[in-house]
Tab-separated table of C-alpha atoms and ligand atoms in Angstrom:
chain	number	residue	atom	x	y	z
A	262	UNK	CA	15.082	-16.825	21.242
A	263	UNK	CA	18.565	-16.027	19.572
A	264	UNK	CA	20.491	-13.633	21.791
A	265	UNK	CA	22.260	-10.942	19.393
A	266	UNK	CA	24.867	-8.512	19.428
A	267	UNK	CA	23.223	-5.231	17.542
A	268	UNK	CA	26.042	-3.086	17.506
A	269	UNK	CA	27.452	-3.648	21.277
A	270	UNK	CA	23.733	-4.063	22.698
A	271	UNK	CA	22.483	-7.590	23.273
A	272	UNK	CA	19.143	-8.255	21.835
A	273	UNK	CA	16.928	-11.416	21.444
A	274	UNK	CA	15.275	-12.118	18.138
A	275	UNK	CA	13.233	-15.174	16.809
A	276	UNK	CA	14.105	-16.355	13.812
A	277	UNK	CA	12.240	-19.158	11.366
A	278	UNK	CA	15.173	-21.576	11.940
A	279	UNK	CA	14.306	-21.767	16.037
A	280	UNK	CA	10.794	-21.337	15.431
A	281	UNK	CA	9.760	-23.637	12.187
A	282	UNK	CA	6.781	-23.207	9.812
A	283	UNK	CA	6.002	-26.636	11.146
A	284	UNK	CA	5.718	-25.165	14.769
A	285	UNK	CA	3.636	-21.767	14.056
A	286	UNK	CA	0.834	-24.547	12.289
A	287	UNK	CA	0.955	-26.624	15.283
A	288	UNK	CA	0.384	-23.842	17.808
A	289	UNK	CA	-2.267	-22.101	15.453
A	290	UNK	CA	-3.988	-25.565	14.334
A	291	UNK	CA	-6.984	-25.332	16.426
A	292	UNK	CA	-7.499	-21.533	15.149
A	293	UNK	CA	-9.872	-19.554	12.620
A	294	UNK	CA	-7.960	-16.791	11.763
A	295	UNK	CA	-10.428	-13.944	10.350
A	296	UNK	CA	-8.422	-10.894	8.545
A	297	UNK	CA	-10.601	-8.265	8.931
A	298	UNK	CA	-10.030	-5.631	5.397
A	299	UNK	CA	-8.385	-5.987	2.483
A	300	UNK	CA	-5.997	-2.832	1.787
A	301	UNK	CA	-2.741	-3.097	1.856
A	302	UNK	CA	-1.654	-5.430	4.855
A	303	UNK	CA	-4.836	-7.439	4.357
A	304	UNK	CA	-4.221	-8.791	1.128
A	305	UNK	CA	-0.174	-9.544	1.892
A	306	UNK	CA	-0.751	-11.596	5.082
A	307	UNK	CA	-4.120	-13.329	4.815
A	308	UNK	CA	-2.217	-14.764	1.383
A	309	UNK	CA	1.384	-15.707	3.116
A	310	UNK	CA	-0.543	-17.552	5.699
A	311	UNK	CA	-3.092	-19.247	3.471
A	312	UNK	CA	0.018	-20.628	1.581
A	313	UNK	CA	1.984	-21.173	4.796
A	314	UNK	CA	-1.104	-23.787	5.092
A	315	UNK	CA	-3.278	-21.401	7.811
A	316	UNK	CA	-7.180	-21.787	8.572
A	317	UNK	CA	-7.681	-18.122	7.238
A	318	UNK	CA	-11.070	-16.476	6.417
A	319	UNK	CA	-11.210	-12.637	4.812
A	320	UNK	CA	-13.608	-10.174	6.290
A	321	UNK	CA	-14.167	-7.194	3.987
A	322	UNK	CA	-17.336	-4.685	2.925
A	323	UNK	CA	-19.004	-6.083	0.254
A	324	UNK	CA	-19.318	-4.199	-3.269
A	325	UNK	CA	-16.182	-2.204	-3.237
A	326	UNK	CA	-12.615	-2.794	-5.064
A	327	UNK	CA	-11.365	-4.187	-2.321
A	328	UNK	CA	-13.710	-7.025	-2.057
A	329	UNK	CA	-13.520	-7.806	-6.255
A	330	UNK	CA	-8.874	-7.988	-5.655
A	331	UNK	CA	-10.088	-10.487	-2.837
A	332	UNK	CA	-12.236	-12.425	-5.448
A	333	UNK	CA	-9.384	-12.446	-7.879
A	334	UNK	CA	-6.914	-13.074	-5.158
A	335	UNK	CA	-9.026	-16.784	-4.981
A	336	UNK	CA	-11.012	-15.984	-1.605
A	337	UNK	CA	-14.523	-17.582	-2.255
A	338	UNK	CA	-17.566	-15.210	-1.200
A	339	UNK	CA	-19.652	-17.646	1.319
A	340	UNK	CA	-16.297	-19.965	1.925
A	341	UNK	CA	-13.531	-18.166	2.851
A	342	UNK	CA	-14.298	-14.873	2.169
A	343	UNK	CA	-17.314	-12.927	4.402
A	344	UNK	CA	-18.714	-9.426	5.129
A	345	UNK	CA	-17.059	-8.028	8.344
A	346	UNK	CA	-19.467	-9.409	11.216
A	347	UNK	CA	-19.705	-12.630	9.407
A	348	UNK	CA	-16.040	-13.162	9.868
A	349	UNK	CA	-15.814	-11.417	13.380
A	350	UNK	CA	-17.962	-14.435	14.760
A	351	UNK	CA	-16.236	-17.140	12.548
A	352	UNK	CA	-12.768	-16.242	13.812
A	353	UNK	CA	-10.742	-16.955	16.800
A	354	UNK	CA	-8.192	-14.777	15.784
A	355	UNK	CA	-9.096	-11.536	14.269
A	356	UNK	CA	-7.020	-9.713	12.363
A	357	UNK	CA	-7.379	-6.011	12.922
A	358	UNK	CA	-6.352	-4.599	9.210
A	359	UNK	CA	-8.612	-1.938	8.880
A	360	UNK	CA	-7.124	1.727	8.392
A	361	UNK	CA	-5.789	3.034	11.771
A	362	UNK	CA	-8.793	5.960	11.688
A	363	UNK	CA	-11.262	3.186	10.286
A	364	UNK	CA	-10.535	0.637	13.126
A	365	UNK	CA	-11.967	3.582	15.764
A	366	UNK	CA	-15.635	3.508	13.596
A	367	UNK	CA	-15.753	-0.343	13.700
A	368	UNK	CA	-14.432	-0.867	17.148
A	369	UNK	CA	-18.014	-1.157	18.845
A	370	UNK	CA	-19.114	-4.417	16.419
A	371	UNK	CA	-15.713	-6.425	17.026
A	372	UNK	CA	-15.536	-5.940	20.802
A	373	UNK	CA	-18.660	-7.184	20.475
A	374	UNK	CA	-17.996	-10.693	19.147
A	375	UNK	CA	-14.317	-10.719	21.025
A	376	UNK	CA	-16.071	-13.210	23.561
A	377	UNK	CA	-13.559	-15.057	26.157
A	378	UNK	CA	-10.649	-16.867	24.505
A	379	UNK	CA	-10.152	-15.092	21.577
A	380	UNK	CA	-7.529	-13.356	20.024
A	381	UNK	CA	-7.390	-9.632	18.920
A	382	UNK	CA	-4.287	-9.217	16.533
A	383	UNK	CA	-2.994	-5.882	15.339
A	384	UNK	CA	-0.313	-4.477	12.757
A	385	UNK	CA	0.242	-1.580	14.684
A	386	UNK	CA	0.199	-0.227	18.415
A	387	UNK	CA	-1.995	2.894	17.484
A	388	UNK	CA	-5.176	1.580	18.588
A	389	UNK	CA	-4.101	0.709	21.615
A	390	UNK	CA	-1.694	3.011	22.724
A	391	UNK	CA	-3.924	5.934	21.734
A	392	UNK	CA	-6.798	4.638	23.216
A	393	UNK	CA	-7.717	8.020	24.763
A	394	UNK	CA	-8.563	9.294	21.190
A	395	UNK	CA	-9.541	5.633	19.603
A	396	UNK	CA	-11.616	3.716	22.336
A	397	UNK	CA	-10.391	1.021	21.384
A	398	UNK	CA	-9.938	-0.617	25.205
A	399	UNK	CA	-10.034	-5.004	24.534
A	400	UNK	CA	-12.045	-6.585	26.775
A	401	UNK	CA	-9.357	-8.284	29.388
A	402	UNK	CA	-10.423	-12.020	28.811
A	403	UNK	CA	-9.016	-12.306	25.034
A	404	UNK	CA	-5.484	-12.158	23.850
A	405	UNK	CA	-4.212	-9.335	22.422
A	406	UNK	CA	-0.490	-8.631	20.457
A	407	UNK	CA	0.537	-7.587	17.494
A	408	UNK	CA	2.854	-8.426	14.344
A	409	UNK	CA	4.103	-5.158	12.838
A	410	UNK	CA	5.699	-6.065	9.488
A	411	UNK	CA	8.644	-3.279	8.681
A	412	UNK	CA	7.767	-2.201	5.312
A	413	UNK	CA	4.363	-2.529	2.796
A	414	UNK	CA	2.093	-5.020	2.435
A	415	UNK	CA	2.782	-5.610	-0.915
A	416	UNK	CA	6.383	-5.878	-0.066
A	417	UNK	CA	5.370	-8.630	2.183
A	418	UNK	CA	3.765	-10.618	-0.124
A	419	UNK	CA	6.621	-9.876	-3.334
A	420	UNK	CA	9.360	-11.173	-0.463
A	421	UNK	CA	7.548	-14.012	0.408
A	422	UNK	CA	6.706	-15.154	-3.094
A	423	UNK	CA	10.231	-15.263	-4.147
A	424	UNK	CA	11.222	-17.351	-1.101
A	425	UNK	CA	12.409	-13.994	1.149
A	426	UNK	CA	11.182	-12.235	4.380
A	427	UNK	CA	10.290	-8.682	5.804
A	428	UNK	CA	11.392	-8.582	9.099
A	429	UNK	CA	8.351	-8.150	11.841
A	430	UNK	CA	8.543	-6.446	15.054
A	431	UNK	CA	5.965	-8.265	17.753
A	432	UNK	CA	4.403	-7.258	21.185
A	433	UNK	CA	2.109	-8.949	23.400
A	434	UNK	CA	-0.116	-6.353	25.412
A	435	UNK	CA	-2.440	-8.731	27.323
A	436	UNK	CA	-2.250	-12.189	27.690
A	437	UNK	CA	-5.657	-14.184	28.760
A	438	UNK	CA	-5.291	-17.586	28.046
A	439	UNK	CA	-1.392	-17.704	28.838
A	440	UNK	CA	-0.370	-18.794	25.113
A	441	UNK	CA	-0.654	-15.030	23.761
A	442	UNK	CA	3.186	-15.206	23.166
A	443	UNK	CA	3.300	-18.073	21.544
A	444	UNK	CA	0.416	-17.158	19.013
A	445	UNK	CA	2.007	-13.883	18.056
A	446	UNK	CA	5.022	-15.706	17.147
A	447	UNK	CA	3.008	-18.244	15.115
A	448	UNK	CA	1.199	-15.615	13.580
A	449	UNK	CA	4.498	-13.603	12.595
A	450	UNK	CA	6.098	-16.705	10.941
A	451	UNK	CA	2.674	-17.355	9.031
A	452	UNK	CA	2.610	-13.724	8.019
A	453	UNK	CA	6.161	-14.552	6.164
A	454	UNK	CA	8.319	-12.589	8.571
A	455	UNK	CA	11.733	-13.223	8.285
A	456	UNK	CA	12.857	-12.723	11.867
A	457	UNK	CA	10.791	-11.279	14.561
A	458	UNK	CA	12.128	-8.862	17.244
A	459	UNK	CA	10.258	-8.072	20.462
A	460	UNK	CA	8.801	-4.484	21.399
A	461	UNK	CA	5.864	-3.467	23.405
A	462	UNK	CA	2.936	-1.389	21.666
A	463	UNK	CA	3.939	1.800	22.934
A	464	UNK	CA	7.551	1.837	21.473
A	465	UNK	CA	6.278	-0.054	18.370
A	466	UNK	CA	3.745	3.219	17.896
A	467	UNK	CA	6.424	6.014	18.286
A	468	UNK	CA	9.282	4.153	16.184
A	469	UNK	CA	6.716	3.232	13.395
A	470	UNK	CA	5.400	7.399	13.125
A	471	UNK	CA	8.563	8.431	13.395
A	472	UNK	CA	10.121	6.182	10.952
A	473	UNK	CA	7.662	6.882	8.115
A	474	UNK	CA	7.525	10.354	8.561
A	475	UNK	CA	11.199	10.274	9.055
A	476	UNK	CA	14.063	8.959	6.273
A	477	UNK	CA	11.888	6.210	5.038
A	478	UNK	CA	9.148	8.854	3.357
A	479	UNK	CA	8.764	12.378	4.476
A	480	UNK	CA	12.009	13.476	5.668
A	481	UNK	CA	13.293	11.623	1.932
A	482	UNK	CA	11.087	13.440	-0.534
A	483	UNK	CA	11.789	16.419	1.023
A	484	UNK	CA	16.003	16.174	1.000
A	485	UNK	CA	15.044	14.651	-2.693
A	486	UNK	CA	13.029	18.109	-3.665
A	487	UNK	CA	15.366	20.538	-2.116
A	488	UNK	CA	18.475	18.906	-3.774
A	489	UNK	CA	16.222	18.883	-7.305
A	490	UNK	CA	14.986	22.512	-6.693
A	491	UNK	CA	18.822	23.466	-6.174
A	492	UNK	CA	20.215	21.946	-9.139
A	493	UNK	CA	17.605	23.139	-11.219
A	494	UNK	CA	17.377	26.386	-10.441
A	495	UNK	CA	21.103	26.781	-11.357
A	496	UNK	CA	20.685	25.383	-14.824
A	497	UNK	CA	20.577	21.825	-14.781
A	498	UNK	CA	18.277	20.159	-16.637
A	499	UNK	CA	15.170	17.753	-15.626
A	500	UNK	CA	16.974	14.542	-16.362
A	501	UNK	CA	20.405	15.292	-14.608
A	502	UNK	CA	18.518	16.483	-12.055
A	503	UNK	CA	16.377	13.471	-11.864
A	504	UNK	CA	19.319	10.939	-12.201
A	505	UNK	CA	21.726	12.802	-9.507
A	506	UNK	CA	18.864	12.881	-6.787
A	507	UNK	CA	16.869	9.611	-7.378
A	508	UNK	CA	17.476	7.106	-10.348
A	509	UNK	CA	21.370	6.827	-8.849
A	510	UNK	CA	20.552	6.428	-5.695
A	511	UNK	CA	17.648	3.720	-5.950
A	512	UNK	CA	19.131	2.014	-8.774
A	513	UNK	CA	22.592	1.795	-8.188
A	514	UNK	CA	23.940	3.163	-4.650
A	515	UNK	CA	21.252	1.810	-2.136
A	516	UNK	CA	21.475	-1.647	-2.928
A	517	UNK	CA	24.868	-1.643	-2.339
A	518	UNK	CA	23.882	-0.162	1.214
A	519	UNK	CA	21.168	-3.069	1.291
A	520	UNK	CA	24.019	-5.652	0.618
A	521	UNK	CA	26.563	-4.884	3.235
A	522	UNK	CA	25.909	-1.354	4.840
A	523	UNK	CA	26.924	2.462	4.039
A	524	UNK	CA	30.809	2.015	4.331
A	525	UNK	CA	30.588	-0.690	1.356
A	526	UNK	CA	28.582	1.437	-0.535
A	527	UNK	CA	31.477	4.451	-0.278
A	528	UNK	CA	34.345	2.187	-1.087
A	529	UNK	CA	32.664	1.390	-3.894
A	530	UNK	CA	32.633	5.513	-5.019
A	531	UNK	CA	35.122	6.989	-6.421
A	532	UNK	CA	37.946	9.218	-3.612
A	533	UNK	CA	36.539	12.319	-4.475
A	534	UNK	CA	33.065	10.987	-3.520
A	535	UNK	CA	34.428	9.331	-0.747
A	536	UNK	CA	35.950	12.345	0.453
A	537	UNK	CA	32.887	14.874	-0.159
A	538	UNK	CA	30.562	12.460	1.591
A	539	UNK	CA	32.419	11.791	4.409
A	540	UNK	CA	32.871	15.266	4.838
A	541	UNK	CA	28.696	16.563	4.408
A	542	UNK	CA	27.456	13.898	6.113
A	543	UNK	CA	27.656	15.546	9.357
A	544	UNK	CA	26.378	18.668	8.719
A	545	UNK	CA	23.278	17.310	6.769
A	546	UNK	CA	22.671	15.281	10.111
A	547	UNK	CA	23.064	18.269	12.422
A	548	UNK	CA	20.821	20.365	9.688
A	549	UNK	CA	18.230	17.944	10.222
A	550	UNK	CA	18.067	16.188	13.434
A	551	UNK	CA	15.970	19.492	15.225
A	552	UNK	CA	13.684	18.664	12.848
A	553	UNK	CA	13.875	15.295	14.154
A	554	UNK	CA	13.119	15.893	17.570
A	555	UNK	CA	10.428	18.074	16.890
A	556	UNK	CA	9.043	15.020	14.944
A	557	UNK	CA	9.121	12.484	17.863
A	558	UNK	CA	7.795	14.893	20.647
A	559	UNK	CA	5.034	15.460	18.104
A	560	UNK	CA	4.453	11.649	17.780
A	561	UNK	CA	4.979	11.176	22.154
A	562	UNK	CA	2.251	13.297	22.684
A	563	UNK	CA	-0.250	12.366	20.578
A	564	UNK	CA	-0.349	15.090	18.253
A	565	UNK	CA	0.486	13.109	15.297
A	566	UNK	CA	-2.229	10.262	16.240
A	567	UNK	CA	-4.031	12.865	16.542
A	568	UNK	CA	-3.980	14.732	13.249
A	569	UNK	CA	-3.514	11.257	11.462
A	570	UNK	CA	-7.177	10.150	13.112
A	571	UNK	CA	-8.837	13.460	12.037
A	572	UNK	CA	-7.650	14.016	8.267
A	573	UNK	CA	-8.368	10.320	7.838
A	574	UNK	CA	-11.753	9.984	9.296
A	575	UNK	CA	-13.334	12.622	7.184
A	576	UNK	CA	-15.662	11.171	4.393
A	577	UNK	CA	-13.354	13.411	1.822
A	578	UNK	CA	-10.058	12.113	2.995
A	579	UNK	CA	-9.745	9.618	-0.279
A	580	UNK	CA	-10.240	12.887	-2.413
A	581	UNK	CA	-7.918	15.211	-0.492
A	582	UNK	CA	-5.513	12.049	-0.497
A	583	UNK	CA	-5.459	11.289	-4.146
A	584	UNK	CA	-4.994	15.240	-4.803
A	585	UNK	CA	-2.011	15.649	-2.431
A	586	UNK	CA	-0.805	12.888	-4.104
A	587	UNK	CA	-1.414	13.888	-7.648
A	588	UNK	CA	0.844	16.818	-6.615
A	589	UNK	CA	3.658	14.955	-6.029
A	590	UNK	CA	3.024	12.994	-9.095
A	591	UNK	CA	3.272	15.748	-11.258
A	592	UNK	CA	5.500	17.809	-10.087
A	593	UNK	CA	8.589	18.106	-12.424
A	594	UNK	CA	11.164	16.114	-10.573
A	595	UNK	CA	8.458	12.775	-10.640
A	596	UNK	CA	7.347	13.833	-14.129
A	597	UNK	CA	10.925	13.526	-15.380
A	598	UNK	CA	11.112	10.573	-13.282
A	599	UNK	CA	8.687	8.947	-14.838
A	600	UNK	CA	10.243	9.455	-18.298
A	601	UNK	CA	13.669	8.026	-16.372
A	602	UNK	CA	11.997	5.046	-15.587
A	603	UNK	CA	10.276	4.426	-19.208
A	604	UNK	CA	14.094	4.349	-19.970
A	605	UNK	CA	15.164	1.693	-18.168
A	606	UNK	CA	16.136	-1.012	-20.797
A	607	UNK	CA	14.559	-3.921	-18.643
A	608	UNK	CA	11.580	-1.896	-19.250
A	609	UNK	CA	11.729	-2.194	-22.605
B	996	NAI	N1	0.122	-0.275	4.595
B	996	NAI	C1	1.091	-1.033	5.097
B	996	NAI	O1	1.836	-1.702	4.361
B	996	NAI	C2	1.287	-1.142	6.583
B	996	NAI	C3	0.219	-1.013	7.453
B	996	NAI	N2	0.372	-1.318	8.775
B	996	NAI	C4	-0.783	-1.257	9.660
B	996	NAI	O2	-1.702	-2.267	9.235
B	996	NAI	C5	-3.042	-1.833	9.491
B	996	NAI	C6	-3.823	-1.875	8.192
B	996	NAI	O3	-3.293	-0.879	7.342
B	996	NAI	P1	-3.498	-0.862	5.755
B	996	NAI	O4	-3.370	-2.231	5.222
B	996	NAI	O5	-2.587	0.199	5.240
B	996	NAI	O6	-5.022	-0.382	5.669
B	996	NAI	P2	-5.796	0.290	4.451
B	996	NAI	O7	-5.766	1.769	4.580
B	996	NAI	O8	-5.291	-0.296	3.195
B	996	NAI	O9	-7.303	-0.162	4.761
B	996	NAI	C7	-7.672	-1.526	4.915
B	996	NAI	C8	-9.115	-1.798	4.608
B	996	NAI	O10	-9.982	-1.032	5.425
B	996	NAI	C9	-11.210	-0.923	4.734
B	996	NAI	N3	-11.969	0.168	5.363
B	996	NAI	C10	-11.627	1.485	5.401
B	996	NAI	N4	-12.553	2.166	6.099
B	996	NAI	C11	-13.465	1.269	6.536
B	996	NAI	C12	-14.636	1.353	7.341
B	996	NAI	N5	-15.037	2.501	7.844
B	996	NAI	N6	-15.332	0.210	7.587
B	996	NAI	C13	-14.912	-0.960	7.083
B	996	NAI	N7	-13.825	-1.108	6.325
B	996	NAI	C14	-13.105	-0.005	6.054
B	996	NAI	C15	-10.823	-0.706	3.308
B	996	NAI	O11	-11.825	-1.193	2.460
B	996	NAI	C16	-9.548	-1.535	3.179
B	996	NAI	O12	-9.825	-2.776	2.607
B	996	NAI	C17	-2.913	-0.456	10.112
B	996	NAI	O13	-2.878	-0.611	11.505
B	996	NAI	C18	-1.571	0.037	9.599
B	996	NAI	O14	-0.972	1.030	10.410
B	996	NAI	C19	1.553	-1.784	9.275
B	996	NAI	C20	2.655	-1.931	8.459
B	996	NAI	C21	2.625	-1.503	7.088
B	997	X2X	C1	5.075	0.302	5.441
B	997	X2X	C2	5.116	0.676	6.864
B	997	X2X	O1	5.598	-0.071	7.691
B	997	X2X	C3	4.633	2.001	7.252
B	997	X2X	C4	5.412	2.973	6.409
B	997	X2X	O2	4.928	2.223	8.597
B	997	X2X	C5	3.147	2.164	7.011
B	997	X2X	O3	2.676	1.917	5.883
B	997	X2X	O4	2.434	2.555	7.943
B	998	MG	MG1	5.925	0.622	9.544
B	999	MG	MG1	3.245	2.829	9.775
């Protein structure tokens, strides 16, 4: 491990330079790894790792669109690709991808071919760490850890296919055979992680609600919306709405931030932006952060587990999704978006 220096605190990361491809095969050689749905994550790692050169099967229900992308995706019904129990006793390591609230229903048939030796591999500390409202308790002679990749799944697999990587965060919670470290790390190289940094399932749980409600998608659309509502309701139109909120910021300013951090992005503004940001930054974060903090004590006691489990386990929750959705979709702001975007000469 790489001991860092992450703004003044020391911190120890893997990285694919100390840890080679080469390596993670090595360790995993022996293994059958058995991805277990085909969503979002599904599709993104079980590819990376059958590139990376990985013995990887696909477990997913038969008949639905999920099981026709892994078809087209080149997983062979029969060879590598299985219905769910099929692959739960082929597979050594199995690859817990299903929805958080879906992995609660299905919990009873994999514990029950998670015999001694095996590995149980998650994306996400919910199941685990919420156990009181999942059941989801491994038995204590298999493996268990998890590779959390830090963004989408189709992310994942764009980065990886142009020769990039998503960082991962990675936890071991029980370790059975005394090489559960070791085949986390394998697994979060063969995902395509970029660099892996160590949590524990607990911490990986509370960041990872908090995050996505947070700045990277709730606590955004909803600074994006008030901004839009304000300009438009004192006479600006759609599109200079649109472009001051959004299209500016995701075209032009925030890869700037991506490239070398928020203080390059404001030298590269002009002094009076400079000089208006620096001074409404503060107040924005003092506007918000109650908010904040009401947001993680919601996530530390379960609340948000909670509701996330109940809205998602009910048979209409694809309906109620797509609607809540639609709303967003066309509201003005993404309406005129969408014409923004149709704009874009690269589009064209
Ligand atoms: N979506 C993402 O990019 C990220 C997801 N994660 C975590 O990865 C895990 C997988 O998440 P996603 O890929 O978003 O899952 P998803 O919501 O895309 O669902 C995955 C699969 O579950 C199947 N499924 C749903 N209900 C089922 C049921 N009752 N029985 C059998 N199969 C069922 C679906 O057919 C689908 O193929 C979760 O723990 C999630 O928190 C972590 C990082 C990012
Ligand atoms: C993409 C990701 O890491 C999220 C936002 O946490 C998720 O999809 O759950
Ligand atoms: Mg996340
Ligand atoms: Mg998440």
């Amino acid at each position: 491990m790489a001991q860092l220096n992450f703004g003044g605190v020391e911190e120890e990361v893997v990285t694919r330079e100390e840890f080679p491809l080469e390596k993670a095969r090595e360790v995993l050689s022996t293994e059958t790894i058995a991805v277990i749905g085909y969503g979002v994550q599904g599709p993104g790692q079980s590819l990376n790792m059958r590139d990376n050169g990985f013995n990887v099967i696909v477990g997913q229900r038969q008949g639905g669109k999920s099981w026709d992308k892994a078809v087209s995706d080149g997983w062979v019904p029969g060879e590598t690709l299985f219905d769910i129990e099929e692959a739960l006793s082929k597979g050594t390591i199995i690859c817990y991808l299903l929805s958080d609230a879906a992995q609660i229903e299905l919990w009873p048939t994999v514990k029950k071919h998670l015999t001694a030796g095996k590995s149980l591999y998650f994306s996400h500390g919910f199941g685990v760490t919420y156990k009181d409202q999942t059941g989801i308790i491994p038995p204590a002679d298999v493996d268990v850890y998890l590779v959390a990749p830090k963004g989408s799944g189709t992310s994942l697999r764009r980065m990886f296919v142009e020769g990039k990587g998503l960082n991962s965060s990675f936890a071991v919670f029980q370790d059975a055979t005394g090489k559960a470290r070791e085949k986390c790390i394998a697994m979060g190289i063969g995902v395509g992680s970029g660099y892996l940094f160590e949590t524990d399932f607990y911490r990986e749980v509370t960041s990872d609600l908090t995050g996505e409600r947070g700045t990277l998608m709730g606590a955004i659309q909803g600074i994006f919306a008030a901004q839009y509502e304000v300009l438009r309701s004192n006479g600006h139109t759609p599109s200079e709405a649109f472009n001051e909120t959004v299209e500016e910021l995701t075209q032009s300013l925030m890869p700037l931030v991506a490239e070398n951090g928020m203080d390059w992005m404001y030298a590269n503004c002009s002094t009076t932006a400079q000089r208006g940001a620096l001074d409404w930054w503060k107040p924005f974060r003092d506007a918000t952060k109650p908010v904040f903090e009401q947001l993680y004590n919601s996530v530390k006691s379960g609340e948000q587990a909670k509701i996330s489990i109940t809205r998602n386990s009910q048979p209409d929750y694809r309906v109620k999704l797509e609607e809540e959705l639609a709303e967003l979709r066309e509201s003005e702001m993404w309406q005129a978006g969408s014409t923004v975007r149709g704009l874009r000469p690269e589009r064209n």
